[in-house]
Structure formats: structure tokens, C-alpha cells
Short mmCIF file of N, CA, C and O in Angstrom, two decimals:
data_model
loop_
_atom_site.label_atom_id
_atom_site.label_comp_id
_atom_site.label_asym_id
_atom_site.label_seq_id
_atom_site.Cartn_x
_atom_site.Cartn_y
_atom_site.Cartn_z
N MET D 1 -55.97 -32.16 -31.94
CA MET D 1 -54.57 -32.40 -31.87
C MET D 1 -54.02 -31.81 -30.57
O MET D 1 -54.30 -30.68 -30.22
N LYS D 2 -53.23 -32.60 -29.90
CA LYS D 2 -52.70 -32.24 -28.61
C LYS D 2 -51.23 -31.85 -28.77
O LYS D 2 -50.45 -32.58 -29.36
N LEU D 3 -50.85 -30.64 -28.21
CA LEU D 3 -49.47 -30.17 -28.30
C LEU D 3 -48.66 -30.70 -27.12
O LEU D 3 -49.14 -30.74 -26.00
N ASN D 4 -47.42 -31.05 -27.39
CA ASN D 4 -46.52 -31.50 -26.34
C ASN D 4 -45.66 -30.31 -25.91
O ASN D 4 -44.77 -29.89 -26.62
N ASN D 5 -45.94 -29.72 -24.76
CA ASN D 5 -45.26 -28.52 -24.28
C ASN D 5 -44.18 -28.84 -23.24
O ASN D 5 -44.02 -28.15 -22.26
N LYS D 6 -43.41 -29.85 -23.45
CA LYS D 6 -42.33 -30.18 -22.52
C LYS D 6 -41.08 -29.42 -22.95
O LYS D 6 -40.81 -29.27 -24.12
N GLY D 7 -40.28 -28.95 -21.94
CA GLY D 7 -39.03 -28.26 -22.24
C GLY D 7 -39.21 -26.75 -22.29
O GLY D 7 -40.27 -26.20 -21.99
N PHE D 8 -38.14 -26.06 -22.65
CA PHE D 8 -38.11 -24.60 -22.68
C PHE D 8 -38.08 -24.11 -24.11
O PHE D 8 -37.49 -24.74 -24.99
N SER D 9 -38.64 -22.94 -24.29
CA SER D 9 -38.60 -22.34 -25.62
C SER D 9 -37.26 -21.63 -25.81
O SER D 9 -36.53 -21.37 -24.86
N LEU D 10 -36.94 -21.32 -27.04
CA LEU D 10 -35.69 -20.63 -27.35
C LEU D 10 -35.63 -19.26 -26.67
O LEU D 10 -34.59 -18.86 -26.18
N ILE D 11 -36.74 -18.58 -26.58
CA ILE D 11 -36.80 -17.25 -25.94
C ILE D 11 -36.46 -17.38 -24.46
O ILE D 11 -35.72 -16.56 -23.90
N GLU D 12 -36.99 -18.39 -23.79
CA GLU D 12 -36.72 -18.58 -22.37
C GLU D 12 -35.23 -18.89 -22.12
O GLU D 12 -34.62 -18.35 -21.19
N ILE D 13 -34.66 -19.70 -22.95
CA ILE D 13 -33.23 -20.03 -22.80
C ILE D 13 -32.38 -18.80 -23.04
O ILE D 13 -31.42 -18.54 -22.29
N LEU D 14 -32.69 -18.01 -24.06
CA LEU D 14 -31.94 -16.77 -24.33
C LEU D 14 -32.06 -15.79 -23.16
O LEU D 14 -31.09 -15.10 -22.82
N ALA D 15 -33.22 -15.69 -22.55
CA ALA D 15 -33.41 -14.78 -21.42
C ALA D 15 -32.54 -15.21 -20.24
O ALA D 15 -31.89 -14.38 -19.59
N VAL D 16 -32.49 -16.50 -19.96
CA VAL D 16 -31.67 -17.01 -18.86
C VAL D 16 -30.19 -16.77 -19.14
O VAL D 16 -29.44 -16.34 -18.25
N VAL D 17 -29.74 -17.01 -20.36
CA VAL D 17 -28.34 -16.78 -20.72
C VAL D 17 -27.99 -15.30 -20.58
O VAL D 17 -26.91 -14.95 -20.08
N ALA D 18 -28.88 -14.42 -20.99
CA ALA D 18 -28.63 -12.98 -20.88
C ALA D 18 -28.52 -12.56 -19.42
O ALA D 18 -27.63 -11.79 -19.04
N ILE D 19 -29.41 -13.06 -18.58
CA ILE D 19 -29.37 -12.73 -17.15
C ILE D 19 -28.08 -13.25 -16.51
O ILE D 19 -27.44 -12.55 -15.73
N MET D 20 -27.68 -14.46 -16.87
CA MET D 20 -26.43 -15.01 -16.33
C MET D 20 -25.23 -14.19 -16.80
O MET D 20 -24.27 -13.98 -16.03
N GLY D 21 -25.24 -13.70 -18.02
CA GLY D 21 -24.15 -12.86 -18.53
C GLY D 21 -24.05 -11.55 -17.76
O GLY D 21 -22.96 -11.11 -17.42
N ILE D 22 -25.18 -10.95 -17.49
CA ILE D 22 -25.19 -9.69 -16.73
C ILE D 22 -24.67 -9.94 -15.31
O ILE D 22 -23.85 -9.17 -14.79
N MET D 23 -25.12 -11.00 -14.69
CA MET D 23 -24.68 -11.30 -13.33
C MET D 23 -23.19 -11.60 -13.27
O MET D 23 -22.49 -11.17 -12.35
N SER D 24 -22.67 -12.33 -14.25
CA SER D 24 -21.23 -12.62 -14.24
C SER D 24 -20.41 -11.35 -14.50
O SER D 24 -19.33 -11.17 -13.94
N GLY D 25 -20.93 -10.44 -15.33
CA GLY D 25 -20.25 -9.16 -15.55
C GLY D 25 -20.18 -8.34 -14.28
O GLY D 25 -19.14 -7.73 -13.97
N LEU D 26 -21.24 -8.31 -13.51
CA LEU D 26 -21.24 -7.60 -12.23
C LEU D 26 -20.28 -8.25 -11.23
O LEU D 26 -19.59 -7.55 -10.48
N ALA D 27 -20.22 -9.57 -11.23
CA ALA D 27 -19.32 -10.27 -10.31
C ALA D 27 -17.86 -9.97 -10.65
O ALA D 27 -17.04 -9.74 -9.75
N VAL D 28 -17.52 -9.96 -11.92
CA VAL D 28 -16.14 -9.67 -12.33
C VAL D 28 -15.76 -8.24 -11.96
O VAL D 28 -14.67 -7.98 -11.46
N ALA D 29 -16.67 -7.30 -12.17
CA ALA D 29 -16.39 -5.91 -11.82
C ALA D 29 -16.20 -5.74 -10.31
O ALA D 29 -15.30 -5.03 -9.86
N ALA D 30 -17.01 -6.41 -9.52
CA ALA D 30 -16.88 -6.33 -8.06
C ALA D 30 -15.57 -6.95 -7.60
O ALA D 30 -14.88 -6.40 -6.73
N TYR D 31 -15.19 -8.08 -8.18
CA TYR D 31 -13.94 -8.73 -7.81
C TYR D 31 -12.74 -7.86 -8.17
O TYR D 31 -11.80 -7.74 -7.38
N THR D 32 -12.76 -7.24 -9.33
CA THR D 32 -11.65 -6.38 -9.75
C THR D 32 -11.52 -5.18 -8.80
O THR D 32 -10.41 -4.81 -8.41
N GLY D 33 -12.64 -4.58 -8.43
CA GLY D 33 -12.61 -3.47 -7.49
C GLY D 33 -12.08 -3.88 -6.14
O GLY D 33 -11.30 -3.17 -5.51
N TYR D 34 -12.48 -5.06 -5.68
CA TYR D 34 -11.99 -5.58 -4.40
C TYR D 34 -10.48 -5.83 -4.46
O TYR D 34 -9.75 -5.49 -3.54
N GLN D 35 -10.02 -6.40 -5.55
CA GLN D 35 -8.59 -6.69 -5.72
C GLN D 35 -7.77 -5.39 -5.73
O GLN D 35 -6.70 -5.32 -5.11
N ASP D 36 -8.25 -4.35 -6.39
CA ASP D 36 -7.55 -3.07 -6.41
C ASP D 36 -7.48 -2.46 -5.02
O ASP D 36 -6.46 -1.90 -4.62
N LYS D 37 -8.57 -2.57 -4.26
CA LYS D 37 -8.59 -2.02 -2.89
C LYS D 37 -7.59 -2.75 -2.00
O LYS D 37 -6.87 -2.14 -1.22
N VAL D 38 -7.52 -4.06 -2.12
CA VAL D 38 -6.59 -4.84 -1.31
C VAL D 38 -5.14 -4.47 -1.65
O VAL D 38 -4.30 -4.31 -0.76
N GLN D 39 -4.84 -4.28 -2.93
CA GLN D 39 -3.48 -3.90 -3.33
C GLN D 39 -3.15 -2.51 -2.81
O GLN D 39 -2.04 -2.27 -2.31
N HIS D 40 -4.08 -1.57 -2.88
CA HIS D 40 -3.86 -0.22 -2.37
C HIS D 40 -3.61 -0.26 -0.85
O HIS D 40 -2.72 0.43 -0.34
N ASP D 41 -4.39 -1.07 -0.15
CA ASP D 41 -4.19 -1.21 1.29
C ASP D 41 -2.83 -1.82 1.61
O ASP D 41 -2.21 -1.48 2.63
N SER D 42 -2.34 -2.71 0.75
CA SER D 42 -1.00 -3.30 0.94
C SER D 42 0.07 -2.23 0.84
O SER D 42 1.03 -2.21 1.63
N TYR D 43 -0.06 -1.32 -0.13
CA TYR D 43 0.91 -0.23 -0.27
C TYR D 43 0.88 0.69 0.96
O TYR D 43 1.92 1.12 1.45
N LYS D 44 -0.30 0.98 1.46
CA LYS D 44 -0.42 1.83 2.66
C LYS D 44 0.21 1.14 3.87
O LYS D 44 0.84 1.79 4.70
N ALA D 45 0.06 -0.17 3.97
CA ALA D 45 0.67 -0.92 5.06
C ALA D 45 2.20 -0.88 4.95
O ALA D 45 2.90 -0.79 5.97
N MET D 46 2.71 -0.92 3.72
CA MET D 46 4.16 -0.81 3.52
C MET D 46 4.67 0.54 4.01
O MET D 46 5.73 0.63 4.63
N GLU D 47 3.92 1.59 3.72
CA GLU D 47 4.32 2.94 4.16
C GLU D 47 4.36 3.02 5.68
O GLU D 47 5.29 3.57 6.26
N SER D 48 3.35 2.47 6.33
CA SER D 48 3.31 2.48 7.80
C SER D 48 4.44 1.65 8.39
O SER D 48 5.05 2.05 9.39
N ALA D 49 4.73 0.52 7.78
CA ALA D 49 5.82 -0.34 8.27
C ALA D 49 7.17 0.35 8.11
O ALA D 49 8.03 0.26 9.00
N ALA D 50 7.38 1.05 7.00
CA ALA D 50 8.63 1.78 6.78
C ALA D 50 8.78 2.90 7.80
O ALA D 50 9.87 3.15 8.31
N HIS D 51 7.69 3.56 8.13
CA HIS D 51 7.71 4.62 9.14
C HIS D 51 8.12 4.05 10.49
O HIS D 51 9.02 4.58 11.17
N ALA D 52 7.49 2.95 10.90
CA ALA D 52 7.82 2.34 12.20
C ALA D 52 9.26 1.86 12.22
O ALA D 52 9.97 2.02 13.23
N ALA D 53 9.73 1.28 11.11
CA ALA D 53 11.11 0.80 11.05
C ALA D 53 12.10 1.96 11.14
O ALA D 53 13.14 1.85 11.79
N ALA D 54 11.79 3.09 10.50
CA ALA D 54 12.67 4.26 10.56
C ALA D 54 12.74 4.81 11.99
O ALA D 54 13.81 5.21 12.46
N GLN D 55 11.61 4.83 12.69
CA GLN D 55 11.61 5.26 14.09
C GLN D 55 12.53 4.36 14.92
O GLN D 55 13.34 4.85 15.70
N ASN D 56 12.38 3.06 14.75
CA ASN D 56 13.21 2.12 15.49
C ASN D 56 14.68 2.25 15.12
O ASN D 56 15.56 2.14 15.97
N TYR D 57 14.95 2.48 13.85
CA TYR D 57 16.33 2.61 13.37
C TYR D 57 17.02 3.81 14.04
O TYR D 57 18.15 3.71 14.49
N ILE D 58 16.32 4.93 14.10
CA ILE D 58 16.89 6.14 14.72
C ILE D 58 17.17 5.91 16.20
O ILE D 58 18.22 6.28 16.71
N GLN D 59 16.24 5.26 16.88
CA GLN D 59 16.43 5.00 18.30
C GLN D 59 17.51 3.95 18.56
O GLN D 59 18.35 4.12 19.43
N GLN D 60 17.48 2.88 17.79
CA GLN D 60 18.40 1.77 18.02
C GLN D 60 19.85 2.14 17.71
O GLN D 60 20.75 1.75 18.43
N TYR D 61 20.06 2.90 16.64
CA TYR D 61 21.41 3.24 16.22
C TYR D 61 21.84 4.65 16.66
O TYR D 61 22.92 5.10 16.31
N GLY D 62 21.02 5.33 17.42
CA GLY D 62 21.37 6.65 17.94
C GLY D 62 21.65 7.68 16.86
O GLY D 62 22.55 8.50 17.00
N ILE D 63 20.85 7.66 15.82
CA ILE D 63 21.02 8.61 14.72
C ILE D 63 20.59 9.99 15.20
O ILE D 63 19.52 10.16 15.78
N VAL D 64 21.44 10.97 14.97
CA VAL D 64 21.14 12.35 15.37
C VAL D 64 20.53 13.08 14.19
O VAL D 64 21.09 13.10 13.10
N VAL D 65 19.37 13.65 14.43
CA VAL D 65 18.69 14.46 13.41
C VAL D 65 18.68 15.89 13.91
O VAL D 65 18.02 16.20 14.90
N PRO D 66 19.45 16.78 13.26
CA PRO D 66 19.47 18.17 13.73
C PRO D 66 18.12 18.85 13.52
O PRO D 66 17.36 18.49 12.63
N SER D 67 17.81 19.83 14.37
CA SER D 67 16.51 20.50 14.28
C SER D 67 16.56 21.77 13.43
O SER D 67 15.69 22.60 13.54
N ASN D 68 17.56 21.89 12.57
CA ASN D 68 17.66 23.08 11.72
C ASN D 68 17.00 22.88 10.36
O ASN D 68 17.27 23.60 9.43
N GLY D 69 16.14 21.89 10.24
CA GLY D 69 15.46 21.64 8.97
C GLY D 69 16.18 20.65 8.08
O GLY D 69 15.70 20.31 7.01
N THR D 70 17.33 20.17 8.51
CA THR D 70 18.08 19.19 7.74
C THR D 70 17.37 17.84 7.80
O THR D 70 16.92 17.42 8.86
N LYS D 71 17.28 17.18 6.66
CA LYS D 71 16.64 15.88 6.61
C LYS D 71 17.69 14.78 6.59
O LYS D 71 18.72 14.91 5.94
N ARG D 72 17.40 13.72 7.32
CA ARG D 72 18.20 12.50 7.25
C ARG D 72 17.42 11.52 6.39
O ARG D 72 16.24 11.30 6.63
N THR D 73 18.09 10.94 5.42
CA THR D 73 17.43 9.97 4.55
C THR D 73 17.88 8.57 4.94
O THR D 73 19.08 8.29 5.03
N ILE D 74 16.90 7.72 5.16
CA ILE D 74 17.16 6.32 5.46
C ILE D 74 16.51 5.51 4.34
O ILE D 74 15.30 5.62 4.12
N THR D 75 17.30 4.74 3.63
CA THR D 75 16.75 3.97 2.51
C THR D 75 16.08 2.70 3.02
O THR D 75 16.43 2.17 4.08
N VAL D 76 15.12 2.23 2.26
CA VAL D 76 14.42 1.00 2.64
C VAL D 76 15.36 -0.20 2.66
O VAL D 76 15.28 -1.02 3.57
N PRO D 77 16.32 -0.32 1.69
CA PRO D 77 17.26 -1.44 1.81
C PRO D 77 18.07 -1.41 3.11
O PRO D 77 18.37 -2.47 3.67
N THR D 78 18.38 -0.23 3.62
CA THR D 78 19.09 -0.13 4.90
C THR D 78 18.22 -0.67 6.03
O THR D 78 18.70 -1.40 6.90
N LEU D 79 16.93 -0.34 6.00
CA LEU D 79 16.01 -0.83 7.03
C LEU D 79 15.82 -2.34 6.94
O LEU D 79 15.73 -3.03 7.95
N VAL D 80 15.78 -2.86 5.72
CA VAL D 80 15.63 -4.31 5.52
C VAL D 80 16.89 -5.03 5.99
O VAL D 80 16.82 -6.04 6.70
N ASN D 81 18.06 -4.51 5.61
CA ASN D 81 19.33 -5.15 5.99
C ASN D 81 19.57 -5.10 7.50
O ASN D 81 20.25 -5.97 8.04
N SER D 82 19.02 -4.08 8.17
CA SER D 82 19.19 -3.99 9.62
C SER D 82 18.24 -4.93 10.36
O SER D 82 18.34 -5.08 11.57
N GLY D 83 17.31 -5.54 9.64
CA GLY D 83 16.37 -6.47 10.26
C GLY D 83 15.16 -5.80 10.88
O GLY D 83 14.35 -6.46 11.51
N LEU D 84 15.01 -4.49 10.69
CA LEU D 84 13.88 -3.77 11.27
C LEU D 84 12.65 -3.76 10.36
O LEU D 84 11.56 -3.41 10.80
N LEU D 85 12.84 -4.12 9.11
CA LEU D 85 11.74 -4.11 8.13
C LEU D 85 11.84 -5.37 7.30
O LEU D 85 12.93 -5.73 6.82
N SER D 86 10.72 -6.04 7.12
CA SER D 86 10.73 -7.23 6.28
C SER D 86 10.67 -6.81 4.82
O SER D 86 10.36 -5.67 4.49
N LYS D 87 10.95 -7.74 3.95
CA LYS D 87 10.97 -7.49 2.52
C LYS D 87 9.63 -6.92 2.06
O LYS D 87 8.58 -7.43 2.42
N LEU D 88 9.68 -5.83 1.28
CA LEU D 88 8.45 -5.22 0.76
C LEU D 88 8.16 -5.80 -0.62
O LEU D 88 8.72 -5.37 -1.63
N GLU D 89 7.29 -6.79 -0.66
CA GLU D 89 6.96 -7.44 -1.93
C GLU D 89 5.82 -6.69 -2.60
O GLU D 89 4.81 -6.38 -1.99
N ASP D 90 6.00 -6.42 -3.88
CA ASP D 90 5.01 -5.68 -4.66
C ASP D 90 3.80 -6.57 -4.92
O ASP D 90 3.92 -7.62 -5.53
N PRO D 91 2.59 -6.17 -4.48
CA PRO D 91 1.42 -7.02 -4.68
C PRO D 91 0.96 -7.09 -6.13
O PRO D 91 0.29 -8.04 -6.51
N LYS D 92 1.31 -6.11 -6.95
CA LYS D 92 0.89 -6.15 -8.36
C LYS D 92 1.90 -6.85 -9.25
O LYS D 92 1.53 -7.48 -10.22
N ALA D 93 3.18 -6.72 -8.96
CA ALA D 93 4.23 -7.35 -9.76
C ALA D 93 4.79 -8.52 -8.94
O ALA D 93 5.65 -8.33 -8.10
N LYS D 94 4.27 -9.68 -9.17
CA LYS D 94 4.65 -10.86 -8.38
C LYS D 94 6.16 -11.12 -8.49
O LYS D 94 6.73 -11.10 -9.57
N GLY D 95 6.78 -11.34 -7.34
CA GLY D 95 8.20 -11.63 -7.29
C GLY D 95 9.09 -10.40 -7.22
O GLY D 95 10.28 -10.50 -6.97
N ALA D 96 8.54 -9.22 -7.42
CA ALA D 96 9.32 -7.97 -7.37
C ALA D 96 9.21 -7.36 -5.98
O ALA D 96 8.26 -7.60 -5.25
N THR D 97 10.22 -6.57 -5.64
CA THR D 97 10.19 -5.86 -4.36
C THR D 97 10.10 -4.36 -4.60
O THR D 97 10.31 -3.89 -5.72
N CYS D 98 9.79 -3.65 -3.55
CA CYS D 98 9.67 -2.19 -3.62
C CYS D 98 10.82 -1.52 -2.89
O CYS D 98 10.63 -0.57 -2.15
N HIS D 99 12.03 -2.02 -3.07
CA HIS D 99 13.18 -1.50 -2.34
C HIS D 99 13.89 -0.39 -3.10
O HIS D 99 14.25 0.62 -2.51
N ASP D 100 14.14 -0.57 -4.38
CA ASP D 100 14.92 0.40 -5.15
C ASP D 100 14.19 1.74 -5.21
O ASP D 100 13.06 1.82 -5.68
N GLY D 101 14.84 2.77 -4.73
CA GLY D 101 14.27 4.12 -4.77
C GLY D 101 13.33 4.44 -3.64
O GLY D 101 12.84 5.56 -3.54
N SER D 102 13.08 3.50 -2.74
CA SER D 102 12.20 3.76 -1.60
C SER D 102 13.03 4.25 -0.42
O SER D 102 14.13 3.76 -0.18
N TYR D 103 12.49 5.24 0.29
CA TYR D 103 13.26 5.85 1.38
C TYR D 103 12.33 6.52 2.39
O TYR D 103 11.14 6.68 2.14
N VAL D 104 12.95 6.92 3.52
CA VAL D 104 12.24 7.69 4.55
C VAL D 104 13.11 8.90 4.87
O VAL D 104 14.28 8.75 5.23
N ASN D 105 12.56 10.10 4.70
CA ASN D 105 13.24 11.33 5.11
C ASN D 105 12.78 11.68 6.53
O ASN D 105 11.58 11.73 6.79
N VAL D 106 13.74 11.93 7.40
CA VAL D 106 13.42 12.26 8.79
C VAL D 106 13.92 13.66 9.10
O VAL D 106 15.07 14.00 8.79
N SER D 107 13.05 14.48 9.66
CA SER D 107 13.45 15.82 10.09
C SER D 107 12.88 16.07 11.48
O SER D 107 11.98 15.37 11.93
N LYS D 108 13.44 17.05 12.16
CA LYS D 108 13.05 17.31 13.55
C LYS D 108 12.75 18.79 13.73
O LYS D 108 13.49 19.65 13.25
N GLN D 109 11.68 19.08 14.44
CA GLN D 109 11.35 20.44 14.83
C GLN D 109 11.17 20.45 16.33
O GLN D 109 10.54 19.57 16.89
N ALA D 110 11.73 21.44 16.97
CA ALA D 110 11.57 21.57 18.42
C ALA D 110 10.34 22.42 18.70
O ALA D 110 10.13 23.46 18.08
N SER D 111 9.52 21.96 19.60
CA SER D 111 8.32 22.69 20.00
C SER D 111 8.70 23.67 21.11
O SER D 111 9.28 23.28 22.11
N ASP D 112 8.39 24.94 20.91
CA ASP D 112 8.75 25.95 21.91
C ASP D 112 7.90 25.83 23.17
O ASP D 112 8.37 26.08 24.27
N LYS D 113 6.65 25.44 22.99
CA LYS D 113 5.72 25.43 24.11
C LYS D 113 6.11 24.40 25.18
O LYS D 113 6.20 24.72 26.34
N ASP D 114 6.36 23.17 24.78
CA ASP D 114 6.63 22.11 25.74
C ASP D 114 8.07 21.62 25.71
O ASP D 114 8.43 20.70 26.43
N LYS D 115 8.90 22.21 24.87
CA LYS D 115 10.29 21.78 24.70
C LYS D 115 10.37 20.31 24.28
O LYS D 115 11.28 19.60 24.64
N LEU D 116 9.38 19.87 23.54
CA LEU D 116 9.37 18.50 23.03
C LEU D 116 9.87 18.49 21.60
O LEU D 116 9.64 19.43 20.84
N GLU D 117 10.54 17.41 21.24
CA GLU D 117 11.01 17.26 19.88
C GLU D 117 9.93 16.55 19.07
O GLU D 117 9.38 15.54 19.51
N VAL D 118 9.65 17.09 17.90
CA VAL D 118 8.66 16.48 17.01
C VAL D 118 9.39 16.04 15.76
O VAL D 118 10.03 16.84 15.08
N TYR D 119 9.31 14.75 15.47
CA TYR D 119 9.94 14.20 14.27
C TYR D 119 8.91 14.05 13.17
O TYR D 119 7.77 13.68 13.41
N THR D 120 9.33 14.38 11.96
CA THR D 120 8.49 14.21 10.79
C THR D 120 9.14 13.17 9.89
O THR D 120 10.32 13.28 9.56
N TYR D 121 8.36 12.17 9.51
CA TYR D 121 8.83 11.09 8.65
C TYR D 121 8.08 11.18 7.32
O TYR D 121 6.87 11.03 7.29
N GLU D 122 8.82 11.41 6.26
CA GLU D 122 8.22 11.43 4.92
C GLU D 122 8.61 10.12 4.24
O GLU D 122 9.77 9.88 3.94
N VAL D 123 7.62 9.27 4.01
CA VAL D 123 7.86 7.93 3.47
C VAL D 123 7.51 7.92 1.99
O VAL D 123 6.41 8.33 1.60
N VAL D 124 8.45 7.45 1.17
CA VAL D 124 8.22 7.30 -0.27
C VAL D 124 8.51 5.85 -0.63
O VAL D 124 9.64 5.37 -0.45
N ILE D 125 7.50 5.16 -1.09
CA ILE D 125 7.63 3.78 -1.53
C ILE D 125 7.50 3.77 -3.05
O ILE D 125 6.52 4.28 -3.60
N LYS D 126 8.49 3.19 -3.72
CA LYS D 126 8.47 3.11 -5.19
C LYS D 126 8.43 1.65 -5.61
O LYS D 126 9.34 0.89 -5.33
N CYS D 127 7.35 1.30 -6.28
CA CYS D 127 7.19 -0.04 -6.82
C CYS D 127 7.02 0.07 -8.33
O CYS D 127 7.00 1.17 -8.88
N LYS D 128 6.87 -1.06 -8.98
CA LYS D 128 6.76 -1.06 -10.44
C LYS D 128 5.51 -0.30 -10.91
O LYS D 128 5.57 0.47 -11.85
N TYR D 129 4.39 -0.52 -10.24
CA TYR D 129 3.13 0.10 -10.65
C TYR D 129 2.60 1.12 -9.66
O TYR D 129 1.47 1.58 -9.78
N TYR D 130 3.40 1.49 -8.67
CA TYR D 130 2.92 2.41 -7.62
C TYR D 130 4.09 3.21 -7.08
O TYR D 130 5.17 2.67 -6.83
N THR D 131 3.88 4.50 -6.89
CA THR D 131 4.84 5.37 -6.19
C THR D 131 4.04 6.25 -5.25
O THR D 131 3.13 6.95 -5.68
N SER D 132 4.37 6.18 -3.97
CA SER D 132 3.65 7.02 -3.01
C SER D 132 4.07 8.46 -3.18
O SER D 132 5.14 8.76 -3.69
N SER D 133 3.21 9.35 -2.75
CA SER D 133 3.46 10.77 -2.96
C SER D 133 4.10 11.42 -1.74
O SER D 133 3.92 12.61 -1.52
N GLY D 134 4.85 10.70 -0.98
CA GLY D 134 5.51 11.26 0.19
C GLY D 134 4.57 11.37 1.37
O GLY D 134 4.22 12.45 1.81
N VAL D 135 4.15 10.23 1.91
CA VAL D 135 3.25 10.20 3.04
C VAL D 135 3.99 10.69 4.28
O VAL D 135 5.09 10.26 4.56
N VAL D 136 3.37 11.62 5.01
CA VAL D 136 4.03 12.25 6.15
C VAL D 136 3.41 11.71 7.45
O VAL D 136 2.19 11.72 7.62
N PHE D 137 4.29 11.26 8.34
CA PHE D 137 3.91 10.83 9.68
C PHE D 137 4.61 11.74 10.67
O PHE D 137 5.78 12.10 10.47
N LYS D 138 3.95 12.11 11.74
CA LYS D 138 4.57 12.93 12.78
C LYS D 138 4.53 12.17 14.08
O LYS D 138 3.55 11.51 14.39
N SER D 139 5.61 12.28 14.84
CA SER D 139 5.63 11.65 16.16
C SER D 139 6.61 12.37 17.05
O SER D 139 7.43 13.13 16.65
#
């Protein structure tokens, strides 16, 4: 009697399905990690953009920042309305912006050595799922 061995056995099919399941699980995990990194990078870019806009705002409007430790607060809506900063759209909450509660604190310290003024910008971006911890830029 001759056996007809055409096709795959049930064990072979189960092995292939299991391997495909493992591979798809790894792909989903990698994609989720990539998506989280991109969103985090978007928030960091917002902080840098707010810093640059605050620098331009102070120069363009001649804002005086005393060097006695007093902070000047510039809100993100002020920067957006002045045209120096584009709308900060929240990458995690589609259609939402990160304007409410977001601000830049500016303070000035005079350097004794070179008589140069050093400005410190503390940027706080508040979004629905993210709040920065007060990123500090010096210039």
C-alpha cells in the first residue's frame, strides 16, 4: 500500500502559525516603542520652539528682564498670538493643543567676569498626557 504524502501535517501548520504569532507580537511591540519615541521627540521639539520664540519675543518687543532674580513669565498663547510660535498640537490627543498652562519663565543673571548678561529660560509645556518638568535653556 502506497501512502499519499501531499500537503502539510497539522503539527507543521500549528508550528507556522505559532511562529507568525510570535513575529507579529514583536512587530507590534517595536511599532509601539517607535511611536512613543516619536511623540516624546515632538514634545521636546515644542519645548525648543517655545524657547526660541520667547527669545525672539523679548528682543522684538524690548521686554526688560531685571537681573535681581525676578522672573518674567511669557505664556505660550502670547507667543502664538504674536506670530512667533506656531500652534502646539498635542501628538497624543489628536485635535488638542498644548497652550493652556504652558509658559516660559525668563530670568537674567549678570556675569561678573565678562559683564555679559546670561538669560535663563524655563519652559513648561502642559498637554493632556504630558507635562514637562521645567526644561531650562541658557543663552
